[in-house]
PDB file of C-alpha atoms in Angstrom:
ATOM      1  CA  MET H 174     130.734  56.395  57.025  1.00 68.00           C
ATOM      2  CA  GLN H 175     127.484  58.262  57.689  1.00 86.00           C
ATOM      3  CA  GLN H 176     129.441  61.157  59.217  1.00 90.00           C
ATOM      4  CA  ARG H 177     131.546  61.407  56.090  1.00 90.00           C
ATOM      5  CA  ARG H 178     128.474  61.444  53.846  1.00 92.00           C
ATOM      6  CA  THR H 179     126.941  64.153  56.036  1.00 94.00           C
ATOM      7  CA  LEU H 180     130.140  66.169  55.779  1.00 94.00           C
ATOM      8  CA  LEU H 181     130.202  65.796  51.982  1.00 95.00           C
ATOM      9  CA  THR H 182     126.519  66.758  51.770  1.00 97.00           C
ATOM     10  CA  ALA H 183     127.158  69.946  53.739  1.00 97.00           C
ATOM     11  CA  LEU H 184     130.256  70.701  51.666  1.00 97.00           C
ATOM     12  CA  PHE H 185     128.469  70.273  48.342  1.00 98.00           C
ATOM     13  CA  SER H 186     125.455  72.281  49.549  1.00 98.00           C
ATOM     14  CA  ALA H 187     127.823  75.123  50.382  1.00 98.00           C
ATOM     15  CA  LEU H 188     129.639  74.784  47.043  1.00 98.00           C
ATOM     16  CA  ILE H 189     126.334  74.872  45.128  1.00 97.00           C
ATOM     17  CA  ILE H 190     125.349  78.046  46.993  1.00 97.00           C
ATOM     18  CA  ILE H 191     128.724  79.669  46.348  1.00 96.00           C
ATOM     19  CA  GLY H 192     128.685  78.484  42.731  1.00 96.00           C
ATOM     20  CA  GLY H 193     125.487  80.425  42.109  1.00 91.00           C
ATOM     21  CA  PHE H 194     127.306  83.633  42.972  1.00 92.00           C
ATOM     22  CA  ILE H 195     130.428  83.004  40.883  1.00 92.00           C
ATOM     23  CA  ARG H 196     129.534  84.570  37.556  1.00 85.00           C
ATOM     24  CA  PHE H 197     131.335  84.802  34.264  1.00 81.00           C
ATOM     25  CA  PRO H 198     129.777  87.680  32.301  1.00 76.00           C
ATOM     26  CA  LEU H 199     129.292  86.039  28.933  1.00 66.00           C
ATOM     27  CA  PRO H 200     126.665  87.574  26.689  1.00 61.00           C
ATOM     28  CA  PRO H 201     123.709  87.273  26.634  1.00 57.00           C
ATOM     29  CA  ILE H 202     123.461  85.446  29.997  1.00 65.00           C
ATOM     30  CA  PRO H 203     126.181  85.127  32.631  1.00 68.00           C
ATOM     31  CA  ILE H 204     127.416  81.629  33.388  1.00 82.00           C
ATOM     32  CA  THR H 205     127.542  80.435  37.014  1.00 90.00           C
ATOM     33  CA  LEU H 206     129.273  77.438  38.571  1.00 95.00           C
ATOM     34  CA  GLN H 207     126.185  76.123  40.346  1.00 95.00           C
ATOM     35  CA  THR H 208     125.599  73.214  37.961  1.00 96.00           C
ATOM     36  CA  LEU H 209     129.293  72.307  38.029  1.00 98.00           C
ATOM     37  CA  PHE H 210     129.050  71.565  41.743  1.00 98.00           C
ATOM     38  CA  VAL H 211     125.801  69.613  41.324  1.00 98.00           C
ATOM     39  CA  LEU H 212     127.508  67.424  38.705  1.00 98.00           C
ATOM     40  CA  LEU H 213     130.588  67.006  40.896  1.00 97.00           C
ATOM     41  CA  ALA H 214     128.511  66.034  43.919  1.00 97.00           C
ATOM     42  CA  GLY H 215     126.977  63.231  41.895  1.00 97.00           C
ATOM     43  CA  LEU H 216     130.142  62.070  40.161  1.00 96.00           C
ATOM     44  CA  LEU H 217     132.243  62.106  43.318  1.00 95.00           C
ATOM     45  CA  ALA H 218     129.847  61.085  46.084  1.00 95.00           C
ATOM     46  CA  GLY H 219     126.850  59.392  44.457  1.00 95.00           C
ATOM     47  CA  THR H 220     123.113  59.934  44.355  1.00 96.00           C
ATOM     48  CA  ARG H 221     122.412  60.194  48.072  1.00 96.00           C
ATOM     49  CA  VAL H 222     124.921  62.971  48.731  1.00 97.00           C
ATOM     50  CA  ALA H 223     124.183  64.835  45.495  1.00 98.00           C
ATOM     51  CA  PHE H 224     120.391  64.717  45.874  1.00 98.00           C
ATOM     52  CA  SER H 225     120.573  65.707  49.547  1.00 98.00           C
ATOM     53  CA  SER H 226     122.931  68.592  48.761  1.00 98.00           C
ATOM     54  CA  VAL H 227     120.581  69.972  46.117  1.00 98.00           C
ATOM     55  CA  LEU H 228     117.546  69.430  48.342  1.00 98.00           C
ATOM     56  CA  ILE H 229     119.191  71.440  51.141  1.00 98.00           C
ATOM     57  CA  TYR H 230     120.111  74.187  48.674  1.00 98.00           C
ATOM     58  CA  LEU H 231     116.555  74.391  47.326  1.00 98.00           C
ATOM     59  CA  PHE H 232     115.020  74.283  50.810  1.00 98.00           C
ATOM     60  CA  LEU H 233     117.235  77.096  52.087  1.00 97.00           C
ATOM     61  CA  GLY H 234     116.356  79.203  49.059  1.00 97.00           C
ATOM     62  CA  ALA H 235     112.644  78.386  49.330  1.00 97.00           C
ATOM     63  CA  VAL H 236     112.460  79.539  52.954  1.00 97.00           C
ATOM     64  CA  GLY H 237     113.840  82.899  51.896  1.00 95.00           C
ATOM     65  CA  LEU H 238     117.598  82.836  52.320  1.00 95.00           C
ATOM     66  CA  PRO H 239     119.025  84.929  49.463  1.00 95.00           C
ATOM     67  CA  ILE H 240     121.051  82.111  47.934  1.00 94.00           C
ATOM     68  CA  PHE H 241     119.497  82.025  44.481  1.00 90.00           C
ATOM     69  CA  THR H 242     121.149  84.288  41.945  1.00 79.00           C
ATOM     70  CA  GLY H 243     118.530  87.011  42.479  1.00 79.00           C
ATOM     71  CA  GLY H 244     117.495  86.362  46.096  1.00 88.00           C
ATOM     72  CA  GLY H 245     115.337  83.754  47.779  1.00 92.00           C
ATOM     73  CA  GLY H 246     111.776  82.645  48.441  1.00 95.00           C
ATOM     74  CA  LEU H 247     109.123  80.432  46.889  1.00 95.00           C
ATOM     75  CA  ALA H 248     108.477  82.922  44.082  1.00 92.00           C
ATOM     76  CA  TYR H 249     111.716  81.808  42.413  1.00 90.00           C
ATOM     77  CA  PHE H 250     110.186  78.409  41.734  1.00 93.00           C
ATOM     78  CA  VAL H 251     107.515  79.912  39.457  1.00 90.00           C
ATOM     79  CA  GLY H 252     109.785  82.519  37.883  1.00 88.00           C
ATOM     80  CA  PRO H 253     111.927  82.110  34.769  1.00 86.00           C
ATOM     81  CA  THR H 254     114.672  80.217  36.627  1.00 88.00           C
ATOM     82  CA  GLY H 255     112.345  77.979  38.676  1.00 92.00           C
ATOM     83  CA  GLY H 256     112.397  75.059  36.285  1.00 94.00           C
ATOM     84  CA  TYR H 257     116.176  75.131  36.158  1.00 94.00           C
ATOM     85  CA  LEU H 258     116.324  75.103  39.958  1.00 95.00           C
ATOM     86  CA  VAL H 259     113.986  72.096  40.146  1.00 96.00           C
ATOM     87  CA  GLY H 260     115.965  70.474  37.317  1.00 97.00           C
ATOM     88  CA  LEU H 261     118.977  70.307  39.611  1.00 98.00           C
ATOM     89  CA  LEU H 262     117.285  67.413  41.464  1.00 98.00           C
ATOM     90  CA  PRO H 263     117.134  64.972  38.530  1.00 98.00           C
ATOM     91  CA  ALA H 264     120.578  66.195  37.459  1.00 98.00           C
ATOM     92  CA  ALA H 265     121.941  65.214  40.873  1.00 98.00           C
ATOM     93  CA  LEU H 266     120.344  61.777  40.575  1.00 98.00           C
ATOM     94  CA  ILE H 267     121.616  61.179  37.052  1.00 98.00           C
ATOM     95  CA  SER H 268     125.189  62.278  37.724  1.00 97.00           C
ATOM     96  CA  GLY H 269     125.002  60.374  40.995  1.00 97.00           C
ATOM     97  CA  LEU H 270     124.330  57.119  39.152  1.00 96.00           C
ATOM     98  CA  ALA H 271     127.745  57.387  37.529  1.00 95.00           C
ATOM     99  CA  GLY H 272     129.216  58.243  40.928  1.00 93.00           C
ATOM    100  CA  ASN H 273     127.494  55.244  42.543  1.00 93.00           C
ATOM    101  CA  TRP H 274     128.957  52.951  39.907  1.00 92.00           C
ATOM    102  CA  GLN H 275     132.434  54.348  40.476  1.00 89.00           C
ATOM    103  CA  LEU H 276     132.078  54.055  44.262  1.00 86.00           C
ATOM    104  CA  LYS H 277     131.007  50.396  43.980  1.00 88.00           C
ATOM    105  CA  ASN H 278     133.761  49.627  41.466  1.00 87.00           C
ATOM    106  CA  SER H 279     136.553  51.627  43.061  1.00 80.00           C
ATOM    107  CA  GLU H 280     139.236  49.178  41.923  1.00 82.00           C
ATOM    108  CA  ARG H 281     138.390  49.966  38.308  1.00 85.00           C
ATOM    109  CA  PRO H 282     139.802  53.016  36.552  1.00 83.00           C
ATOM    110  CA  PHE H 283     137.673  56.129  36.189  1.00 84.00           C
ATOM    111  CA  SER H 284     134.944  55.564  33.610  1.00 89.00           C
ATOM    112  CA  PHE H 285     135.239  58.618  31.377  1.00 92.00           C
ATOM    113  CA  LEU H 286     132.458  57.478  29.037  1.00 94.00           C
ATOM    114  CA  ARG H 287     130.002  56.744  31.867  1.00 94.00           C
ATOM    115  CA  ALA H 288     130.724  60.103  33.521  1.00 96.00           C
ATOM    116  CA  ALA H 289     130.459  62.024  30.227  1.00 97.00           C
ATOM    117  CA  LEU H 290     127.127  60.397  29.428  1.00 97.00           C
ATOM    118  CA  ALA H 291     125.857  61.202  32.928  1.00 97.00           C
ATOM    119  CA  ILE H 292     126.897  64.847  32.513  1.00 98.00           C
ATOM    120  CA  ILE H 293     125.105  65.124  29.174  1.00 98.00           C
ATOM    121  CA  LEU H 294     121.911  63.522  30.505  1.00 98.00           C
ATOM    122  CA  ALA H 295     122.020  65.526  33.756  1.00 98.00           C
ATOM    123  CA  THR H 296     122.434  68.790  31.869  1.00 98.00           C
ATOM    124  CA  ALA H 297     119.618  67.812  29.510  1.00 98.00           C
ATOM    125  CA  SER H 298     117.345  67.188  32.517  1.00 98.00           C
ATOM    126  CA  ILE H 299     118.050  70.711  33.776  1.00 97.00           C
ATOM    127  CA  TYR H 300     117.227  72.125  30.348  1.00 97.00           C
ATOM    128  CA  LEU H 301     114.058  70.059  30.056  1.00 98.00           C
ATOM    129  CA  CYS H 302     112.710  71.209  33.424  1.00 97.00           C
ATOM    130  CA  GLY H 303     113.706  74.814  32.752  1.00 95.00           C
ATOM    131  CA  VAL H 304     112.209  74.973  29.276  1.00 96.00           C
ATOM    132  CA  ALA H 305     109.031  73.203  30.414  1.00 96.00           C
ATOM    133  CA  LEU H 306     108.414  75.851  33.058  1.00 95.00           C
ATOM    134  CA  LEU H 307     109.154  78.630  30.561  1.00 92.00           C
ATOM    135  CA  VAL H 308     106.572  77.121  28.201  1.00 95.00           C
ATOM    136  CA  TYR H 309     104.016  76.831  30.990  1.00 93.00           C
ATOM    137  CA  THR H 310     104.518  80.159  32.799  1.00 91.00           C
ATOM    138  CA  ARG H 311     105.391  82.394  29.847  1.00 91.00           C
ATOM    139  CA  SER H 312     103.051  80.860  27.258  1.00 90.00           C
ATOM    140  CA  LEU H 313     105.952  80.305  24.874  1.00 92.00           C
ATOM    141  CA  SER H 314     106.252  77.652  22.216  1.00 95.00           C
ATOM    142  CA  TRP H 315     108.732  74.875  22.923  1.00 96.00           C
ATOM    143  CA  ALA H 316     110.990  76.155  20.138  1.00 96.00           C
ATOM    144  CA  THR H 317     111.008  79.725  21.458  1.00 95.00           C
ATOM    145  CA  ALA H 318     111.550  78.571  25.047  1.00 94.00           C
ATOM    146  CA  ALA H 319     114.410  76.298  23.970  1.00 95.00           C
ATOM    147  CA  LYS H 320     115.995  79.093  21.965  1.00 95.00           C
ATOM    148  CA  ALA H 321     115.889  81.386  24.986  1.00 91.00           C
ATOM    149  CA  GLY H 322     116.491  78.812  27.703  1.00 91.00           C
ATOM    150  CA  VAL H 323     119.031  76.413  26.204  1.00 95.00           C
ATOM    151  CA  LEU H 324     121.059  77.924  23.360  1.00 93.00           C
ATOM    152  CA  PRO H 325     122.724  80.688  25.419  1.00 91.00           C
ATOM    153  CA  PHE H 326     123.932  78.119  27.964  1.00 92.00           C
ATOM    154  CA  LEU H 327     125.338  75.381  25.710  1.00 94.00           C
ATOM    155  CA  ILE H 328     128.926  76.604  25.510  1.00 91.00           C
ATOM    156  CA  GLY H 329     129.172  77.366  29.224  1.00 91.00           C
ATOM    157  CA  ASP H 330     127.622  74.053  30.182  1.00 95.00           C
ATOM    158  CA  ALA H 331     129.942  72.182  27.828  1.00 96.00           C
ATOM    159  CA  LEU H 332     132.919  73.846  29.503  1.00 94.00           C
ATOM    160  CA  LYS H 333     131.532  73.015  32.953  1.00 96.00           C
ATOM    161  CA  GLY H 334     131.076  69.416  31.829  1.00 97.00           C
ATOM    162  CA  VAL H 335     134.719  69.162  30.781  1.00 97.00           C
ATOM    163  CA  VAL H 336     135.849  70.680  34.082  1.00 97.00           C
ATOM    164  CA  ALA H 337     133.570  68.305  36.025  1.00 97.00           C
ATOM    165  CA  LEU H 338     135.041  65.318  34.175  1.00 96.00           C
ATOM    166  CA  GLN H 339     138.592  66.376  34.945  1.00 96.00           C
ATOM    167  CA  MET H 340     137.837  67.171  38.591  1.00 96.00           C
ATOM    168  CA  ALA H 341     135.992  63.859  39.045  1.00 95.00           C
ATOM    169  CA  ARG H 342     138.941  61.993  37.556  1.00 93.00           C
ATOM    170  CA  THR H 343     141.390  63.874  39.784  1.00 94.00           C
ATOM    171  CA  PHE H 344     139.500  63.912  43.085  1.00 94.00           C
ATOM    172  CA  GLY H 345     137.456  60.723  42.701  1.00 91.00           C
ATOM    173  CA  PRO H 346     140.073  58.369  44.166  1.00 89.00           C
ATOM    174  CA  ARG H 347     140.492  60.607  47.233  1.00 89.00           C
ATOM    175  CA  VAL H 348     136.756  60.837  47.863  1.00 90.00           C
ATOM    176  CA  ARG H 349     136.313  57.085  47.388  1.00 85.00           C
ATOM    177  CA  LYS H 350     139.143  56.452  49.843  1.00 85.00           C
ATOM    178  CA  MET H 351     137.589  58.853  52.338  1.00 85.00           C
ATOM    179  CA  LEU H 352     134.218  57.108  52.070  1.00 81.00           C
ATOM    180  CA  SER H 353     135.635  53.593  52.367  1.00 78.00           C
ATOM    181  CA  ASP H 354     138.620  53.866  54.742  1.00 71.00           C
ATOM    182  CA  PRO H 355     137.491  53.185  58.348  1.00 62.00           C
ATOM    183  CA  LEU H 356     140.711  54.579  59.818  1.00 56.00           C
ATOM    184  CA  LEU H 357     140.775  57.842  57.895  1.00 51.00           C
ATOM    185  CA  LEU H 358     138.771  59.836  60.459  1.00 46.00           C
ATOM    186  CA  ALA H 359     140.856  58.453  63.317  1.00 46.00           C
ATOM    187  CA  GLU H 360     144.097  59.877  61.897  1.00 44.00           C
TER     188      GLU H 360
END
């Protein structure tokens, strides 16, 4: 089972990296798929895999690999996107709570309400961390920072939330089977 979790962690780390480079040019700010994969990691594989995946992503970017949207290095953590990057950690934990529940209750049908609530709270945690750093580093009011750091992303994040829900519903049973079936790797 540990090998499968390690494999999923590596997979979701790679998807988060790739998701940062997939851009949809919507004005005023392009939308990326990075948060979609953070939410999916949590919903499909739980807190441990999701948190570890994000931690690996942030570590690789912090040591200078150009995996953040504009490059890499520690400077990105104090720049305008730094709070959003750090906000991926609580988002992974929050979405992972819904995933943990589903993994422990695999005989039950997919809990749409639990997953939707987790997506909303996870996205809000990203916004909160991002806006807080904008307030601190740019000397903005909370209202101005929220206007600049939340409003442009609401539609894109709502769409990503819907996609994450559908993908979790579709792929959840397969991931749960992979994590629980002792013979699956032997096949």
